[in-house]
Amino acid sequence: MSASDTQTRTPYRLAGATGDWEIVMGLEVHAQVASNAKLFSGAATAYGSDPNTNVSLVDAAMPGMLPVINRKCVEQAVKTGLGLKAEINKYSRFDRKNYFYPDLPQGYQISQFAHPIVGEGEIEVDVEPAHGGEAYSITVGIERLHLEQDAGKSIHDMSPTETYVDLNRSGVALMEIVSKPHIRSPLEAAAYVRKLRSIVVALGTCDGDMEKGNLRADVNVSVCRPGDYEKFRETGDFSHLGTRCEIKNMNSFRFIQQAAEYEAMRQIEIIEGGGEVDQETRLFDADKGETRSMRSKEDAHDYRYFPDPDLLPLEFDQAFIDEIKANLPELPDEKRARFMADYSLKAYDAGVLSADAEKADFFEAVAEGRDPKLAANWVSQELFGYLNKEGLELADSPVSADQLGGLIDLISDQTISGKIAKQVFAKMIEGGGDPAEIVEREGLKQVTDTGAIEKVVDEIMAANPEQVEQVQAQKAEGHAKPKALGWFVGQVMRASGGKANPQAVNEILKQKLGL
Amino acid sequence: MSVTKDDVKKVARLSRIAVDDSRLEGLAGELNGILNWIEQLNEVDIDGVEPMTSVVEASLPMREDKVTDGDKVDDVLANAPKSEDGFFIVPRSVE
Amino acid sequence: MSDLTQLTLASALDGLENKTFSSRELTEAFIAAVEAANPQLNAYVVQTPEKALEMADASDERRAGGKAGKLDGAPLGIKDLYCTRGVRTTACSAILGEFTPTYESTVTQNLWDEGAVMLGKLNMDEFAMGSSNETSAFGSVANPWRRNDGANATLTPGGSSGGSAAAVAADLCLGATASDTGGSIRQPAAFTGTVGIKPTYGRASRYGMVAFASSLDQAGPIAKSVEDAAILLEVMCSHDKKDSTSLPVDTPDWRADVSKPIGGMKIGIPKEYRIDGMPEEIEALWQQGIEWLKAEGAEIIDVSLPHTKYALPAYYIVAPAEASSNLARYDGMRYGARVSGDDLTDTYQSTRADGFGAEVQRRLMIGTYVLSSGYYDAYYLRAQKVRTKILQDFQTVFSDVDALLTPATPSAAFAYGERSDDPVAMYLNDVFTVTANLAGLPGISVPAALDGQGLPLGLQVIGKALDEAACFRVGAAIERAAGFTAKPGRWW
Ligand SMILES: [Mg+2]
Ligand SMILES: [Zn+2]
């Protein structure tokens, strides 16, 4: 599905004093590689350890220490590249990016500058406007993915005059995934990161834990006039776009959106005020909801990239790639296609259920051997709706897949009606446990005993002769399904406390009313 | 290409080496002496020549993904000018 | 017992094996010699007599138990570039302060695993940047050799492994570790009448060696004879999984090559090594070397390495560039001498201005400059392309010859102060040795004669990649033919 972005999306426009503006964004996402040990040392990547305990002498850059690459990290990068449908470079190389900072022990970061391990790719992103508007799909080009080392952590709040440095993170492998400037609104930026996250999580190449900073985004924002972006796409000439600023290190979807919105407006005000946007790195201050410049002007950076002479070029053959390809798990897009085909789900439902491996697995467990539409409805509408409302993760769900499946079974075998099922579900959320037990305990079992239903029907017909007449009149006018029949169904259901089997009620009513 | 005092200043700053203004002139002279001598490389025809990345004809060896190191905070901090509670302590790196 | 310190490593190992003397006796003799000589020569920057005696006693016990290693009981000196657990290691730079590693370099570990005894750490140019040992934070080293002019000027032992060369020449150890980035083993060996070999890049592990220029640095020994050099190099080299550039190859039995004849070997004589202003004595010695090898049955072939003259300028881009990055870790944050300033940047700048000497600062700035934005292509990239040309030159001639014979240095040892004011003149010391580093090839320097001033001169043999054997064979042939047995007169 390669929906052409410009056709289906309504352009995101910002009104300035001098006319409308559009926004152009490219993202650099840093995703921590899921691995036991660091990229170039045998120290653990574990989170939350005591300071400097997951540090080898290599990570601390002791004199004479040398890097040796972790094969798993290379495989994870290739795997991610395959997941992004990207070109895998059989020859890549590590470069040093030189700068001084206390949490950068070597005085350089080992990264890949000139020859990244993964080249161009693309991903499909579904965008669902928050305040109405139609959902649409865009294709975002991936520029590259490269491997690099994470830095350590500087802690500034333990002393007013000094900084405390913990190198536990120093040397942990990161994948930097760079998109092309194909993102056209703050919402799209967040949707892109969401999709990217779902891909790496599905692949098992990154745990996607944004709170721990294991996935964070640098957002490049520029603004231009309507029409300029199209010129850029036609010619590849960046001069059609405005000067960009990079907002560093955001680890929440909300921040990404807020920062991009703020930054675009800031740039528009500068330009409209007759000024020029400085190309610079900025930081998002979540408390103030604004971005600010990160570095003092005098400290111009010149990273002096050059190939790391401690490492040889990273080379592998097609067999290495094929092996990884053969063991690739199902990707969110493939899953969605399968959900649409196997469970006859609509694109949207299939998308929601396949976006996250955990949710997809949950759905499949519920749907197994059951009516898929019913399962999809109960999982995405009822359960996810509830979790969303309460701000809960699926892992915290009070209802297991087995229990939800059991509830659906009760509907399917007509033990309860859909309406009663909602009551049962509410009890399950309260910790009621097994749905069959709840039905039993609360006496919610559907009444299918026709004798009992007939008795109720007779009573209601007797008490409401004028309604009976109305049915007869409507029948005479040629209505196959007289409206007044619905009234009787409602009455009977109410009288039975909702427990009467609606089908049986219908049939008995029809028969007694001569329909 | 000739190195100016400003270039020396910039390079010293990038190298994080304090250089007194009084030394800039002398250093510029020294660097120019070396760079001028190096200029003879321009005589070499390097068209179509690949830059050397490694004299070793071997492929990059890879480690298994096993935790084999770490848990040596005492060694890590053994030579630290200042440390406390397992942290390195350095001059404040933000204002 | 006569002076044990004058023995070669090979004969000392025989004496130990035959129980003619113990390692303790041998070690005590060296400790005494070092104590007596060091105030004058300044070859050692750290002496470890207690550790040495402990190691010697342990060795004697192993020998008694019949479990001796290849170097068991042999007292050696270690260049201060090698990290040694529990023994201060500073690469003779003030910036490392009292840095005491909690780990051991692979090369020295290999030596200890074979029973060697450590006498201490040897002086060197700061971070191995220098050709005269003048840049050491611990002061320069005196060459045990003096000119025969009676003036008694103090001469340089060369550099950067000046302490290693002086210690071996003055019998202050049986052999020493050294390292060679542009000639730092071979030039000091030539200046001191000792043998020095730099193996093929990747033969010896760089793990735990303080890095100068990663793509050029190689470990190697300085020794009293070609055979001693073979014994030491064999132990120093190994495939090391902790160094990604370490070659996965076995270390051959080089000691056996020392006695192999060279009849039939093809020896190339590169015409470009005949440089302007080279002293006649060196030219004459080179010619003499050719005659010696011919006499031993080698075939002499004139060859051309057209890019030779560009090696040194290319080196002075590549080495400082790598150094500017390798030495960034010396920032006073995690180890070493911190000089506190007003703020972080000031601390960095003060630490590095006080900690690094003038030559190191100069090279760091050159390296930073050639990598900086706008200059990378003109300098660094071009130099790496020239390096490819230099390697191709060697590959071409090595399809015709087995080894190359060249002078080791363009001059004999010079007196302190004679060259130091012009950096480029100093750099020219390495003109014959630096090509092997750029191409990763093995090269040995063997003392071959004394010049008119009574100073040793060396010849160099460059071999194909991984063919140290040819260096040892041809080097030993020169050693036999030259019959070089001169020793410096003892003035210390
Ligand atoms: Mg970035
Ligand atoms: Zn990055």
Coordinates of N, CA and C in Angstrom, one line a residue, chain A residues 57-69 93 95-96 98-108 162 167 299 302-312, chain C residues 83 96 99 102-103 201 206-211 214-215 241-245 321-322 324-326 328-331 333-335 344-345 348 352 368 371-373 376 380:
Chain A
L57 N 36.9 -1.3 31.3 CA 38.0 -0.3 31.2 C 38.0 0.3 29.8
V58 N 37.4 -0.4 28.8 CA 37.2 0.1 27.5 C 36.2 1.2 27.5
D59 N 35.1 1.1 28.2 CA 34.1 2.1 28.3 C 34.6 3.3 29.0
A60 N 35.5 3.1 30.0 CA 36.1 4.3 30.7 C 37.2 4.9 29.9
A61 N 37.5 4.3 28.8 CA 38.6 4.9 27.9 C 39.9 4.9 28.7
M62 N 40.3 3.8 29.3 CA 41.6 3.8 30.0 C 42.7 3.7 28.9
P63 N 43.9 4.2 29.2 CA 44.9 4.1 28.1 C 45.1 2.7 27.6
G64 N 45.2 2.6 26.3 CA 45.5 1.3 25.6 C 44.3 0.4 25.5
M65 N 43.1 0.9 25.8 CA 41.9 0.0 25.7 C 41.4 0.1 24.3
L66 N 40.9 -1.0 23.8 CA 40.5 -1.1 22.3 C 39.1 -1.7 22.2
P67 N 38.4 -1.2 21.1 CA 37.0 -1.7 20.9 C 37.0 -3.0 20.1
V68 N 36.1 -3.9 20.5 CA 35.8 -5.1 19.7 C 34.3 -5.2 19.6
I69 N 33.8 -5.3 18.3 CA 32.4 -5.2 18.1 C 31.6 -6.4 18.5
R93 N 31.6 1.2 7.7 CA 32.8 1.5 8.4 C 32.5 2.4 9.6
D95 N 33.5 5.5 12.1 CA 34.2 6.7 12.1 C 34.2 7.3 13.6
R96 N 35.2 8.1 13.8 CA 35.2 8.8 15.1 C 34.6 10.2 15.0
N98 N 34.7 13.5 17.0 CA 35.5 14.0 18.0 C 34.9 15.3 18.7
Y99 N 34.7 15.2 20.0 CA 34.4 16.4 20.8 C 34.6 16.0 22.3
F100 N 34.8 17.1 23.1 CA 35.1 16.9 24.5 C 33.8 17.0 25.3
Y101 N 33.5 16.1 26.2 CA 32.5 16.2 27.1 C 32.7 15.2 28.2
P102 N 32.5 15.5 29.5 CA 32.9 14.6 30.6 C 32.2 13.2 30.5
D103 N 31.0 13.1 29.9 CA 30.4 11.8 29.8 C 30.8 11.1 28.5
L104 N 31.7 11.6 27.8 CA 32.2 11.0 26.5 C 33.7 10.6 26.8
P105 N 34.0 9.5 27.4 CA 35.3 9.2 27.9 C 36.4 9.2 26.9
Q106 N 36.1 8.7 25.7 CA 37.2 8.6 24.7 C 37.6 10.0 24.1
G107 N 36.7 10.9 24.3 CA 36.9 12.2 23.6 C 36.4 12.1 22.2
Y108 N 35.8 11.0 21.8 CA 35.1 10.8 20.5 C 34.0 9.7 20.7
E162 N 29.5 20.9 41.0 CA 30.2 19.8 40.3 C 29.2 19.0 39.6
L167 N 29.1 6.2 34.0 CA 29.4 5.7 32.6 C 28.7 4.4 32.2
D299 N 31.3 28.3 20.9 CA 31.8 26.9 20.8 C 31.4 26.2 19.6
D302 N 33.2 21.2 15.4 CA 33.9 20.6 14.2 C 34.3 19.2 14.6
Y303 N 33.5 18.3 14.2 CA 33.6 16.9 14.7 C 34.8 16.1 14.2
R304 N 35.4 16.6 13.2 CA 36.6 16.0 12.6 C 36.4 14.5 12.5
Y305 N 35.4 14.1 11.8 CA 35.2 12.7 11.5 C 36.3 12.1 10.7
F306 N 36.8 10.9 11.1 CA 37.7 10.1 10.3 C 37.5 8.7 10.7
P307 N 37.9 7.7 9.8 CA 37.7 6.3 10.0 C 38.5 5.9 11.3
D308 N 37.8 5.1 12.2 CA 38.4 4.7 13.4 C 39.5 3.7 13.1
P309 N 40.8 4.0 13.3 CA 41.9 3.1 13.0 C 41.9 1.9 13.9
D310 N 41.2 1.9 15.0 CA 41.2 0.7 15.9 C 40.2 -0.4 15.3
L311 N 39.5 -0.1 14.3 CA 38.5 -1.0 13.8 C 38.7 -1.2 12.3
L312 N 38.4 -2.4 11.8 CA 38.5 -2.6 10.3 C 37.1 -2.4 9.8
Chain C
C83 N 51.1 -0.7 29.5 CA 50.4 -0.6 30.8 C 50.8 -1.9 31.6
L96 N 49.5 12.1 32.6 CA 49.0 10.9 33.2 C 49.3 10.9 34.7
F99 N 49.3 7.8 37.1 CA 48.4 6.7 36.7 C 49.0 5.4 36.8
T102 N 45.3 -0.8 36.4 CA 44.8 -2.0 37.1 C 44.7 -3.2 36.2
Y103 N 45.4 -3.1 35.1 CA 45.4 -4.1 34.0 C 46.8 -4.2 33.4
Y201 N 52.3 -5.1 10.9 CA 51.2 -4.5 11.7 C 50.2 -5.6 12.0
R206 N 48.0 -4.5 20.4 CA 48.1 -3.2 20.9 C 47.3 -3.0 22.2
Y207 N 46.7 -4.0 22.6 CA 45.9 -3.9 23.9 C 46.8 -3.6 25.0
G208 N 46.4 -2.5 25.7 CA 47.2 -2.1 26.8 C 48.5 -1.3 26.5
M209 N 48.7 -1.0 25.2 CA 49.8 -0.1 24.8 C 49.2 1.3 24.7
V210 N 49.7 2.3 25.3 CA 49.2 3.6 25.2 C 49.3 4.0 23.7
A211 N 48.2 4.4 23.1 CA 48.1 4.6 21.7 C 48.7 5.9 21.3
S214 N 47.1 4.7 16.0 CA 46.6 3.4 16.0 C 47.0 2.6 14.7
S215 N 47.0 3.2 13.6 CA 47.2 2.4 12.3 C 48.6 2.2 12.0
K241 N 42.2 -11.4 20.9 CA 40.8 -11.1 20.6 C 40.4 -9.7 21.2
K242 N 41.3 -9.1 22.0 CA 40.9 -7.8 22.5 C 41.4 -6.7 21.6
D243 N 42.1 -7.0 20.5 CA 42.5 -6.0 19.6 C 42.0 -6.4 18.2
S244 N 41.1 -5.6 17.7 CA 40.4 -5.9 16.4 C 41.4 -5.9 15.2
T245 N 42.5 -5.3 15.4 CA 43.5 -5.3 14.3 C 44.6 -6.3 14.4
A321 N 47.0 13.2 13.0 CA 45.5 13.1 13.0 C 45.0 12.1 14.0
E322 N 45.6 10.9 13.9 CA 45.1 9.8 14.8 C 45.4 10.2 16.2
S324 N 45.6 13.1 17.5 CA 44.8 14.2 18.1 C 43.5 13.6 18.6
S325 N 43.0 12.5 18.1 CA 41.9 11.8 18.6 C 42.2 10.8 19.7
N326 N 43.3 10.1 19.5 CA 43.7 9.1 20.6 C 44.0 9.8 21.9
A328 N 42.6 12.5 23.1 CA 41.5 13.3 23.6 C 41.1 12.7 25.0
R329 N 41.4 11.4 25.2 CA 41.0 10.8 26.5 C 41.8 11.4 27.7
Y330 N 42.9 12.0 27.4 CA 43.7 12.6 28.5 C 43.1 14.0 28.8
D331 N 42.1 14.0 29.6 CA 41.4 15.2 29.9 C 41.3 15.5 31.3
M333 N 39.6 14.0 33.6 CA 38.3 13.7 34.2 C 38.3 12.4 34.9
R334 N 38.9 11.4 34.3 CA 38.8 10.0 34.9 C 40.1 9.5 35.5
Y335 N 41.2 10.1 35.1 CA 42.5 9.7 35.6 C 43.5 10.7 35.2
L344 N 34.5 24.1 33.3 CA 34.9 22.9 32.7 C 35.9 23.1 31.5
T345 N 35.5 24.0 30.6 CA 36.4 24.2 29.5 C 37.8 24.6 29.9
Y348 N 39.7 21.7 31.2 CA 40.2 20.9 30.1 C 41.5 21.5 29.5
R352 N 45.3 20.1 29.8 CA 46.1 19.7 28.6 C 47.2 20.6 28.2
T368 N 44.6 18.1 14.6 CA 43.3 18.7 14.6 C 43.1 19.5 13.4
L371 N 42.3 17.4 10.2 CA 41.0 16.8 10.2 C 39.9 17.8 10.1
S372 N 40.2 19.0 10.3 CA 39.1 20.0 10.5 C 38.4 20.2 9.2
S373 N 37.2 20.7 9.4 CA 36.3 20.9 8.3 C 36.9 21.8 7.2
Y376 N 40.0 18.4 5.5 CA 40.1 16.9 5.5 C 40.6 16.3 4.2
Y380 N 44.2 14.9 5.1 CA 44.0 13.5 5.6 C 43.7 12.5 4.5

